[in-house]
Amino acid sequence: MVKLKRTALYDAHRQANAKFVEFAGWEMPVHYGSILDEARRVRAGCGMFDVSHMGRVLVSGEQAADDLDRLATMDVAGLAIGQVRYGFLCHEKGGVIDDITVARMSDNEFLVVVNAARREADITWMQAHLSPGIHLSDLTLETAMIAGQGPDALSIVDELVEDAEKPSSLKPFRLGRFSLLGVPCQISRTGYTGEDGAEIICPADAAERIWKALHGKGMPPCGLGARDILRLEAGFCLYGHDLTEDITPAEADLMRFVAMGKLFIGREAIAAQLASDLQRKRVGLRLDTRATAREGAKVLGDGQPVGFVTSGVFSPHLNTAIAMAYVAVEWAAAGKQVQVLVRETLHGAEVVKMPFLRLPSKKPSR
């Protein structure tokens, strides 16, 4: 039996009576009592998530910008110091190896955040494609990562930061270095919920002290269950479900994160796909039931199979089930009426634009 990895916050989760599940080889909290209540708290105020299982990889060297620009779909070379961008690593056929963020830490130093399930594969793939002289350091186990999310999250993080300039002064998708409880941290105005908030990267041995201080200021812990609801309401993909090596950014309707004006691995295949007719496209579905449509559920149009569900949840904010699916392009327009097979029963559903909610819940201060 494979031993699951644990984050630096495992003991804190256990003390808070977390219910644990296996996720990407890690033992992670799925909830602390009620998944729906945790999701509601984030939208109404704030909540914090242990996201230390996600990979943190430092890429440095004189040619690091050019190399990452060739590996990733977003404009890496054009990043300003302290700027963060979302995009993809793609293979030669255009399929998504992983969805990632890249932050420029200095002229020749970049922080790449990758999905937990893809960390080892991503590192191997990057090492195989980086130029000699480029150094890659896996910081995942020596650091922790805490995401404070929700309209009140930044103000709480600000209270614990000792610098005159606070994380709330950052623009969205910007990163800075701050002292939090005397601990040097990298804090970015990013997240995976659709809400305003901050992601804090700190030394692993300081994580529990920071976690408990945030909790003491009124930021409750939330688990993977709430995170899944929130990210789906926001229309965000989960790798291994809504994105895979068999799905391209064009099919996922995420070309806004692909800089086609530069050369990168997979560009030719994506360009060829765009030049021909796409066969399928990722869409949002709002169902007429509270029953969750699970991954793989069939989507029917006019009684015939037209696609399949990749993610589904019950949304406590819409009081109905929602899902992401890949459907034939002729069924991808908003307003199309389809059916989804849920537990051997067909339920009506409407193709809708994402995000499913108007987000963030309150307008960011900047």
PDB file of C-alpha atoms in Angstrom, residues 130-347:
ATOM      1  CA  LEU A 130      15.176  23.207 -20.842  1.00  0.00           C
ATOM      2  CA  SER A 131      18.512  24.422 -22.176  1.00  0.00           C
ATOM      3  CA  PRO A 132      21.796  23.511 -20.466  1.00  0.00           C
ATOM      4  CA  GLY A 133      22.517  25.984 -17.682  1.00  0.00           C
ATOM      5  CA  ILE A 134      18.889  26.368 -16.628  1.00  0.00           C
ATOM      6  CA  HIS A 135      18.411  25.307 -13.010  1.00  0.00           C
ATOM      7  CA  LEU A 136      15.159  23.753 -11.800  1.00  0.00           C
ATOM      8  CA  SER A 137      14.451  23.464  -8.040  1.00  0.00           C
ATOM      9  CA  ASP A 138      11.439  21.647  -6.583  1.00  0.00           C
ATOM     10  CA  LEU A 139      10.396  23.711  -3.539  1.00  0.00           C
ATOM     11  CA  THR A 140       7.189  21.789  -2.829  1.00  0.00           C
ATOM     12  CA  LEU A 141       8.223  19.923   0.321  1.00  0.00           C
ATOM     13  CA  GLU A 142      10.229  22.730   1.913  1.00  0.00           C
ATOM     14  CA  THR A 143       7.407  25.251   1.599  1.00  0.00           C
ATOM     15  CA  ALA A 144       3.679  25.412   2.287  1.00  0.00           C
ATOM     16  CA  MET A 145       0.933  27.260   0.438  1.00  0.00           C
ATOM     17  CA  ILE A 146      -2.204  28.713   2.003  1.00  0.00           C
ATOM     18  CA  ALA A 147      -5.023  30.286  -0.006  1.00  0.00           C
ATOM     19  CA  GLY A 148      -7.158  32.880   1.766  1.00  0.00           C
ATOM     20  CA  GLN A 149     -10.226  33.467  -0.388  1.00  0.00           C
ATOM     21  CA  GLY A 150     -13.344  35.598  -0.246  1.00  0.00           C
ATOM     22  CA  PRO A 151     -14.267  39.296  -0.116  1.00  0.00           C
ATOM     23  CA  ASP A 152     -12.874  39.692   3.427  1.00  0.00           C
ATOM     24  CA  ALA A 153      -9.722  37.594   2.991  1.00  0.00           C
ATOM     25  CA  LEU A 154      -7.240  40.277   1.961  1.00  0.00           C
ATOM     26  CA  SER A 155      -8.066  42.550   4.880  1.00  0.00           C
ATOM     27  CA  ILE A 156      -7.311  39.694   7.306  1.00  0.00           C
ATOM     28  CA  VAL A 157      -4.021  38.868   5.583  1.00  0.00           C
ATOM     29  CA  ASP A 158      -3.127  42.570   5.717  1.00  0.00           C
ATOM     30  CA  GLU A 159      -3.515  42.547   9.514  1.00  0.00           C
ATOM     31  CA  LEU A 160      -0.769  39.934   9.868  1.00  0.00           C
ATOM     32  CA  VAL A 161       1.677  41.564   7.441  1.00  0.00           C
ATOM     33  CA  GLU A 162       4.239  43.807   9.103  1.00  0.00           C
ATOM     34  CA  ASP A 163       5.319  45.788   6.019  1.00  0.00           C
ATOM     35  CA  ALA A 164       4.013  49.291   5.409  1.00  0.00           C
ATOM     36  CA  GLU A 165       2.770  48.150   2.014  1.00  0.00           C
ATOM     37  CA  LYS A 166       0.143  45.409   2.290  1.00  0.00           C
ATOM     38  CA  PRO A 167      -0.902  42.545  -0.009  1.00  0.00           C
ATOM     39  CA  SER A 168      -4.157  44.409  -0.744  1.00  0.00           C
ATOM     40  CA  SER A 169      -2.027  46.996  -2.579  1.00  0.00           C
ATOM     41  CA  LEU A 170      -1.178  44.355  -5.190  1.00  0.00           C
ATOM     42  CA  LYS A 171      -3.156  44.315  -8.404  1.00  0.00           C
ATOM     43  CA  PRO A 172      -4.810  40.994  -9.316  1.00  0.00           C
ATOM     44  CA  PHE A 173      -2.297  38.456 -10.635  1.00  0.00           C
ATOM     45  CA  ARG A 174       0.632  40.224  -8.975  1.00  0.00           C
ATOM     46  CA  LEU A 175       3.036  38.811  -6.402  1.00  0.00           C
ATOM     47  CA  GLY A 176       5.188  40.431  -3.737  1.00  0.00           C
ATOM     48  CA  ARG A 177       7.516  39.566  -0.860  1.00  0.00           C
ATOM     49  CA  PHE A 178       6.125  40.325   2.594  1.00  0.00           C
ATOM     50  CA  SER A 179       6.901  39.651   6.238  1.00  0.00           C
ATOM     51  CA  LEU A 180       3.959  37.854   7.842  1.00  0.00           C
ATOM     52  CA  LEU A 181       4.329  37.304  11.599  1.00  0.00           C
ATOM     53  CA  GLY A 182       8.046  37.873  11.067  1.00  0.00           C
ATOM     54  CA  VAL A 183       8.185  35.121   8.427  1.00  0.00           C
ATOM     55  CA  PRO A 184       9.390  35.981   4.886  1.00  0.00           C
ATOM     56  CA  CYS A 185       6.548  35.021   2.527  1.00  0.00           C
ATOM     57  CA  GLN A 186       5.637  35.335  -1.115  1.00  0.00           C
ATOM     58  CA  ILE A 187       2.047  36.490  -1.383  1.00  0.00           C
ATOM     59  CA  SER A 188       0.116  36.717  -4.649  1.00  0.00           C
ATOM     60  CA  ARG A 189      -3.324  38.140  -5.350  1.00  0.00           C
ATOM     61  CA  THR A 190      -4.551  34.960  -6.980  1.00  0.00           C
ATOM     62  CA  GLY A 191      -6.832  32.020  -6.243  1.00  0.00           C
ATOM     63  CA  TYR A 192      -9.052  29.228  -7.515  1.00  0.00           C
ATOM     64  CA  THR A 193     -12.491  30.308  -6.313  1.00  0.00           C
ATOM     65  CA  GLY A 194     -13.380  33.311  -8.446  1.00  0.00           C
ATOM     66  CA  GLU A 195     -13.172  35.498  -5.349  1.00  0.00           C
ATOM     67  CA  ASP A 196     -10.585  38.098  -4.442  1.00  0.00           C
ATOM     68  CA  GLY A 197      -7.929  36.797  -2.107  1.00  0.00           C
ATOM     69  CA  ALA A 198      -4.307  35.859  -1.539  1.00  0.00           C
ATOM     70  CA  GLU A 199      -2.126  32.792  -1.892  1.00  0.00           C
ATOM     71  CA  ILE A 200       0.679  32.670   0.674  1.00  0.00           C
ATOM     72  CA  ILE A 201       3.865  30.663   0.136  1.00  0.00           C
ATOM     73  CA  CYS A 202       5.885  30.292   3.340  1.00  0.00           C
ATOM     74  CA  PRO A 203       8.529  27.996   4.839  1.00  0.00           C
ATOM     75  CA  ALA A 204       6.955  24.672   5.813  1.00  0.00           C
ATOM     76  CA  ASP A 205       8.005  25.023   9.462  1.00  0.00           C
ATOM     77  CA  ALA A 206       6.082  28.320   9.779  1.00  0.00           C
ATOM     78  CA  ALA A 207       2.885  27.140   8.079  1.00  0.00           C
ATOM     79  CA  GLU A 208       0.976  26.018  11.169  1.00  0.00           C
ATOM     80  CA  ARG A 209       1.657  29.292  13.010  1.00  0.00           C
ATOM     81  CA  ILE A 210       0.400  31.330  10.041  1.00  0.00           C
ATOM     82  CA  TRP A 211      -2.618  29.036   9.542  1.00  0.00           C
ATOM     83  CA  LYS A 212      -3.680  29.368  13.166  1.00  0.00           C
ATOM     84  CA  ALA A 213      -3.128  33.136  13.152  1.00  0.00           C
ATOM     85  CA  LEU A 214      -5.394  33.512  10.102  1.00  0.00           C
ATOM     86  CA  HIS A 215      -7.993  31.335  11.814  1.00  0.00           C
ATOM     87  CA  GLY A 216      -7.736  33.459  14.936  1.00  0.00           C
ATOM     88  CA  LYS A 217      -8.461  36.574  12.880  1.00  0.00           C
ATOM     89  CA  GLY A 218     -11.692  35.051  11.590  1.00  0.00           C
ATOM     90  CA  MET A 219     -10.690  33.008   8.527  1.00  0.00           C
ATOM     91  CA  PRO A 220     -12.154  29.486   8.902  1.00  0.00           C
ATOM     92  CA  PRO A 221     -10.544  26.414   7.313  1.00  0.00           C
ATOM     93  CA  CYS A 222     -12.193  24.885   4.254  1.00  0.00           C
ATOM     94  CA  GLY A 223     -11.554  21.614   2.471  1.00  0.00           C
ATOM     95  CA  LEU A 224     -11.317  20.210  -1.027  1.00  0.00           C
ATOM     96  CA  GLY A 225     -15.092  19.692  -1.245  1.00  0.00           C
ATOM     97  CA  ALA A 226     -15.844  23.403  -0.937  1.00  0.00           C
ATOM     98  CA  ARG A 227     -12.943  24.235  -3.227  1.00  0.00           C
ATOM     99  CA  ASP A 228     -14.434  22.014  -5.934  1.00  0.00           C
ATOM    100  CA  ILE A 229     -17.824  23.748  -5.687  1.00  0.00           C
ATOM    101  CA  LEU A 230     -16.270  27.212  -5.755  1.00  0.00           C
ATOM    102  CA  ARG A 231     -13.922  26.570  -8.688  1.00  0.00           C
ATOM    103  CA  LEU A 232     -16.727  25.013 -10.738  1.00  0.00           C
ATOM    104  CA  GLU A 233     -19.089  27.919 -10.013  1.00  0.00           C
ATOM    105  CA  ALA A 234     -16.253  30.142 -11.257  1.00  0.00           C
ATOM    106  CA  GLY A 235     -15.855  28.072 -14.438  1.00  0.00           C
ATOM    107  CA  PHE A 236     -12.305  26.942 -13.586  1.00  0.00           C
ATOM    108  CA  CYS A 237     -10.989  23.632 -14.902  1.00  0.00           C
ATOM    109  CA  LEU A 238      -9.583  20.801 -12.804  1.00  0.00           C
ATOM    110  CA  TYR A 239      -6.730  18.939 -14.468  1.00  0.00           C
ATOM    111  CA  GLY A 240      -7.405  15.262 -15.028  1.00  0.00           C
ATOM    112  CA  HIS A 241     -11.095  15.985 -15.444  1.00  0.00           C
ATOM    113  CA  ASP A 242     -11.828  19.097 -17.534  1.00  0.00           C
ATOM    114  CA  LEU A 243      -8.296  19.164 -18.992  1.00  0.00           C
ATOM    115  CA  THR A 244      -6.179  16.193 -20.071  1.00  0.00           C
ATOM    116  CA  GLU A 245      -3.458  15.355 -22.568  1.00  0.00           C
ATOM    117  CA  ASP A 246      -6.249  14.490 -25.030  1.00  0.00           C
ATOM    118  CA  ILE A 247      -7.853  17.948 -24.768  1.00  0.00           C
ATOM    119  CA  THR A 248      -6.434  21.093 -26.373  1.00  0.00           C
ATOM    120  CA  PRO A 249      -6.855  24.703 -25.172  1.00  0.00           C
ATOM    121  CA  ALA A 250      -9.001  25.332 -28.271  1.00  0.00           C
ATOM    122  CA  GLU A 251     -11.440  22.574 -27.337  1.00  0.00           C
ATOM    123  CA  ALA A 252     -11.450  23.820 -23.737  1.00  0.00           C
ATOM    124  CA  ASP A 253     -12.394  27.325 -24.967  1.00  0.00           C
ATOM    125  CA  LEU A 254      -9.320  28.741 -23.215  1.00  0.00           C
ATOM    126  CA  MET A 255      -7.456  30.321 -26.119  1.00  0.00           C
ATOM    127  CA  ARG A 256      -7.284  33.632 -24.215  1.00  0.00           C
ATOM    128  CA  PHE A 257      -4.440  31.993 -22.280  1.00  0.00           C
ATOM    129  CA  VAL A 258      -2.552  31.025 -25.438  1.00  0.00           C
ATOM    130  CA  ALA A 259      -0.200  33.511 -27.130  1.00  0.00           C
ATOM    131  CA  MET A 260      -0.411  32.335 -30.730  1.00  0.00           C
ATOM    132  CA  GLY A 261       1.913  35.143 -31.838  1.00  0.00           C
ATOM    133  CA  LYS A 262       4.969  33.290 -30.500  1.00  0.00           C
ATOM    134  CA  LEU A 263       6.499  29.843 -30.925  1.00  0.00           C
ATOM    135  CA  PHE A 264       5.786  27.212 -28.278  1.00  0.00           C
ATOM    136  CA  ILE A 265       5.508  23.440 -28.159  1.00  0.00           C
ATOM    137  CA  GLY A 266       2.098  22.428 -29.523  1.00  0.00           C
ATOM    138  CA  ARG A 267       1.454  25.696 -31.375  1.00  0.00           C
ATOM    139  CA  GLU A 268       1.369  24.138 -34.869  1.00  0.00           C
ATOM    140  CA  ALA A 269      -1.145  21.492 -33.823  1.00  0.00           C
ATOM    141  CA  ILE A 270      -3.401  24.061 -32.127  1.00  0.00           C
ATOM    142  CA  ALA A 271      -3.187  26.358 -35.162  1.00  0.00           C
ATOM    143  CA  ALA A 272      -4.159  23.469 -37.447  1.00  0.00           C
ATOM    144  CA  GLN A 273      -7.099  22.638 -35.206  1.00  0.00           C
ATOM    145  CA  LEU A 274      -8.284  26.250 -35.245  1.00  0.00           C
ATOM    146  CA  ALA A 275      -7.944  26.372 -39.036  1.00  0.00           C
ATOM    147  CA  SER A 276     -10.266  23.391 -39.380  1.00  0.00           C
ATOM    148  CA  ASP A 277     -13.589  22.975 -37.647  1.00  0.00           C
ATOM    149  CA  LEU A 278     -13.480  22.058 -33.967  1.00  0.00           C
ATOM    150  CA  GLN A 279     -15.433  18.910 -33.236  1.00  0.00           C
ATOM    151  CA  ARG A 280     -16.153  19.580 -29.557  1.00  0.00           C
ATOM    152  CA  LYS A 281     -16.089  22.408 -27.041  1.00  0.00           C
ATOM    153  CA  ARG A 282     -16.195  22.805 -23.260  1.00  0.00           C
ATOM    154  CA  VAL A 283     -19.450  24.319 -21.981  1.00  0.00           C
ATOM    155  CA  GLY A 284     -21.274  24.993 -18.745  1.00  0.00           C
ATOM    156  CA  LEU A 285     -24.532  23.198 -17.989  1.00  0.00           C
ATOM    157  CA  ARG A 286     -27.225  24.295 -15.544  1.00  0.00           C
ATOM    158  CA  LEU A 287     -29.394  21.297 -14.700  1.00  0.00           C
ATOM    159  CA  ASP A 288     -33.031  21.249 -13.616  1.00  0.00           C
ATOM    160  CA  THR A 289     -32.205  18.972 -10.675  1.00  0.00           C
ATOM    161  CA  ARG A 290     -30.244  19.096  -7.442  1.00  0.00           C
ATOM    162  CA  ALA A 291     -28.717  15.690  -8.233  1.00  0.00           C
ATOM    163  CA  THR A 292     -25.043  15.920  -9.178  1.00  0.00           C
ATOM    164  CA  ALA A 293     -24.013  14.893 -12.680  1.00  0.00           C
ATOM    165  CA  ARG A 294     -20.831  12.875 -12.239  1.00  0.00           C
ATOM    166  CA  GLU A 295     -17.840  12.709 -14.534  1.00  0.00           C
ATOM    167  CA  GLY A 296     -18.622  10.667 -17.623  1.00  0.00           C
ATOM    168  CA  ALA A 297     -22.379  11.269 -17.523  1.00  0.00           C
ATOM    169  CA  LYS A 298     -23.833  11.330 -21.036  1.00  0.00           C
ATOM    170  CA  VAL A 299     -25.156  14.555 -22.552  1.00  0.00           C
ATOM    171  CA  LEU A 300     -27.938  14.135 -25.117  1.00  0.00           C
ATOM    172  CA  GLY A 301     -29.344  16.490 -27.715  1.00  0.00           C
ATOM    173  CA  ASP A 302     -32.583  15.616 -29.492  1.00  0.00           C
ATOM    174  CA  GLY A 303     -32.298  12.199 -27.867  1.00  0.00           C
ATOM    175  CA  GLN A 304     -28.851  11.456 -29.312  1.00  0.00           C
ATOM    176  CA  PRO A 305     -25.475  11.450 -27.477  1.00  0.00           C
ATOM    177  CA  VAL A 306     -23.672  14.754 -28.110  1.00  0.00           C
ATOM    178  CA  GLY A 307     -21.115  14.864 -25.307  1.00  0.00           C
ATOM    179  CA  PHE A 308     -20.118  13.961 -21.766  1.00  0.00           C
ATOM    180  CA  VAL A 309     -19.758  15.607 -18.370  1.00  0.00           C
ATOM    181  CA  THR A 310     -16.258  16.186 -16.964  1.00  0.00           C
ATOM    182  CA  SER A 311     -17.148  17.834 -13.602  1.00  0.00           C
ATOM    183  CA  GLY A 312     -20.378  18.352 -11.686  1.00  0.00           C
ATOM    184  CA  VAL A 313     -21.520  19.649  -8.293  1.00  0.00           C
ATOM    185  CA  PHE A 314     -24.577  20.930  -6.494  1.00  0.00           C
ATOM    186  CA  SER A 315     -24.248  24.709  -6.265  1.00  0.00           C
ATOM    187  CA  PRO A 316     -25.552  26.065  -2.948  1.00  0.00           C
ATOM    188  CA  HIS A 317     -25.553  29.565  -4.423  1.00  0.00           C
ATOM    189  CA  LEU A 318     -27.724  28.624  -7.418  1.00  0.00           C
ATOM    190  CA  ASN A 319     -29.677  25.913  -5.544  1.00  0.00           C
ATOM    191  CA  THR A 320     -29.295  23.508  -8.438  1.00  0.00           C
ATOM    192  CA  ALA A 321     -26.764  21.189 -10.022  1.00  0.00           C
ATOM    193  CA  ILE A 322     -24.180  22.579 -12.440  1.00  0.00           C
ATOM    194  CA  ALA A 323     -21.605  20.844 -14.601  1.00  0.00           C
ATOM    195  CA  MET A 324     -18.903  21.240 -17.203  1.00  0.00           C
ATOM    196  CA  ALA A 325     -19.093  19.107 -20.305  1.00  0.00           C
ATOM    197  CA  TYR A 326     -17.588  18.648 -23.737  1.00  0.00           C
ATOM    198  CA  VAL A 327     -20.245  18.671 -26.427  1.00  0.00           C
ATOM    199  CA  ALA A 328     -20.344  18.707 -30.210  1.00  0.00           C
ATOM    200  CA  VAL A 329     -19.804  22.295 -31.380  1.00  0.00           C
ATOM    201  CA  GLU A 330     -23.294  22.564 -32.839  1.00  0.00           C
ATOM    202  CA  TRP A 331     -24.623  22.085 -29.294  1.00  0.00           C
ATOM    203  CA  ALA A 332     -22.195  24.486 -27.620  1.00  0.00           C
ATOM    204  CA  ALA A 333     -24.108  27.764 -27.963  1.00  0.00           C
ATOM    205  CA  ALA A 334     -25.543  29.329 -24.805  1.00  0.00           C
ATOM    206  CA  GLY A 335     -29.258  28.642 -24.534  1.00  0.00           C
ATOM    207  CA  LYS A 336     -29.143  25.204 -26.139  1.00  0.00           C
ATOM    208  CA  GLN A 337     -31.425  22.721 -24.360  1.00  0.00           C
ATOM    209  CA  VAL A 338     -29.946  19.289 -23.701  1.00  0.00           C
ATOM    210  CA  GLN A 339     -30.427  16.360 -21.348  1.00  0.00           C
ATOM    211  CA  VAL A 340     -27.991  14.764 -18.913  1.00  0.00           C
ATOM    212  CA  LEU A 341     -28.174  11.175 -17.714  1.00  0.00           C
ATOM    213  CA  VAL A 342     -27.900  11.286 -13.913  1.00  0.00           C
ATOM    214  CA  ARG A 343     -28.258   8.005 -12.020  1.00  0.00           C
ATOM    215  CA  GLU A 344     -30.082   6.374 -14.938  1.00  0.00           C
ATOM    216  CA  THR A 345     -32.550   9.289 -15.149  1.00  0.00           C
ATOM    217  CA  LEU A 346     -32.576  11.961 -17.844  1.00  0.00           C
ATOM    218  CA  HIS A 347     -32.701  15.557 -16.583  1.00  0.00           C
TER     219      HIS A 347
END
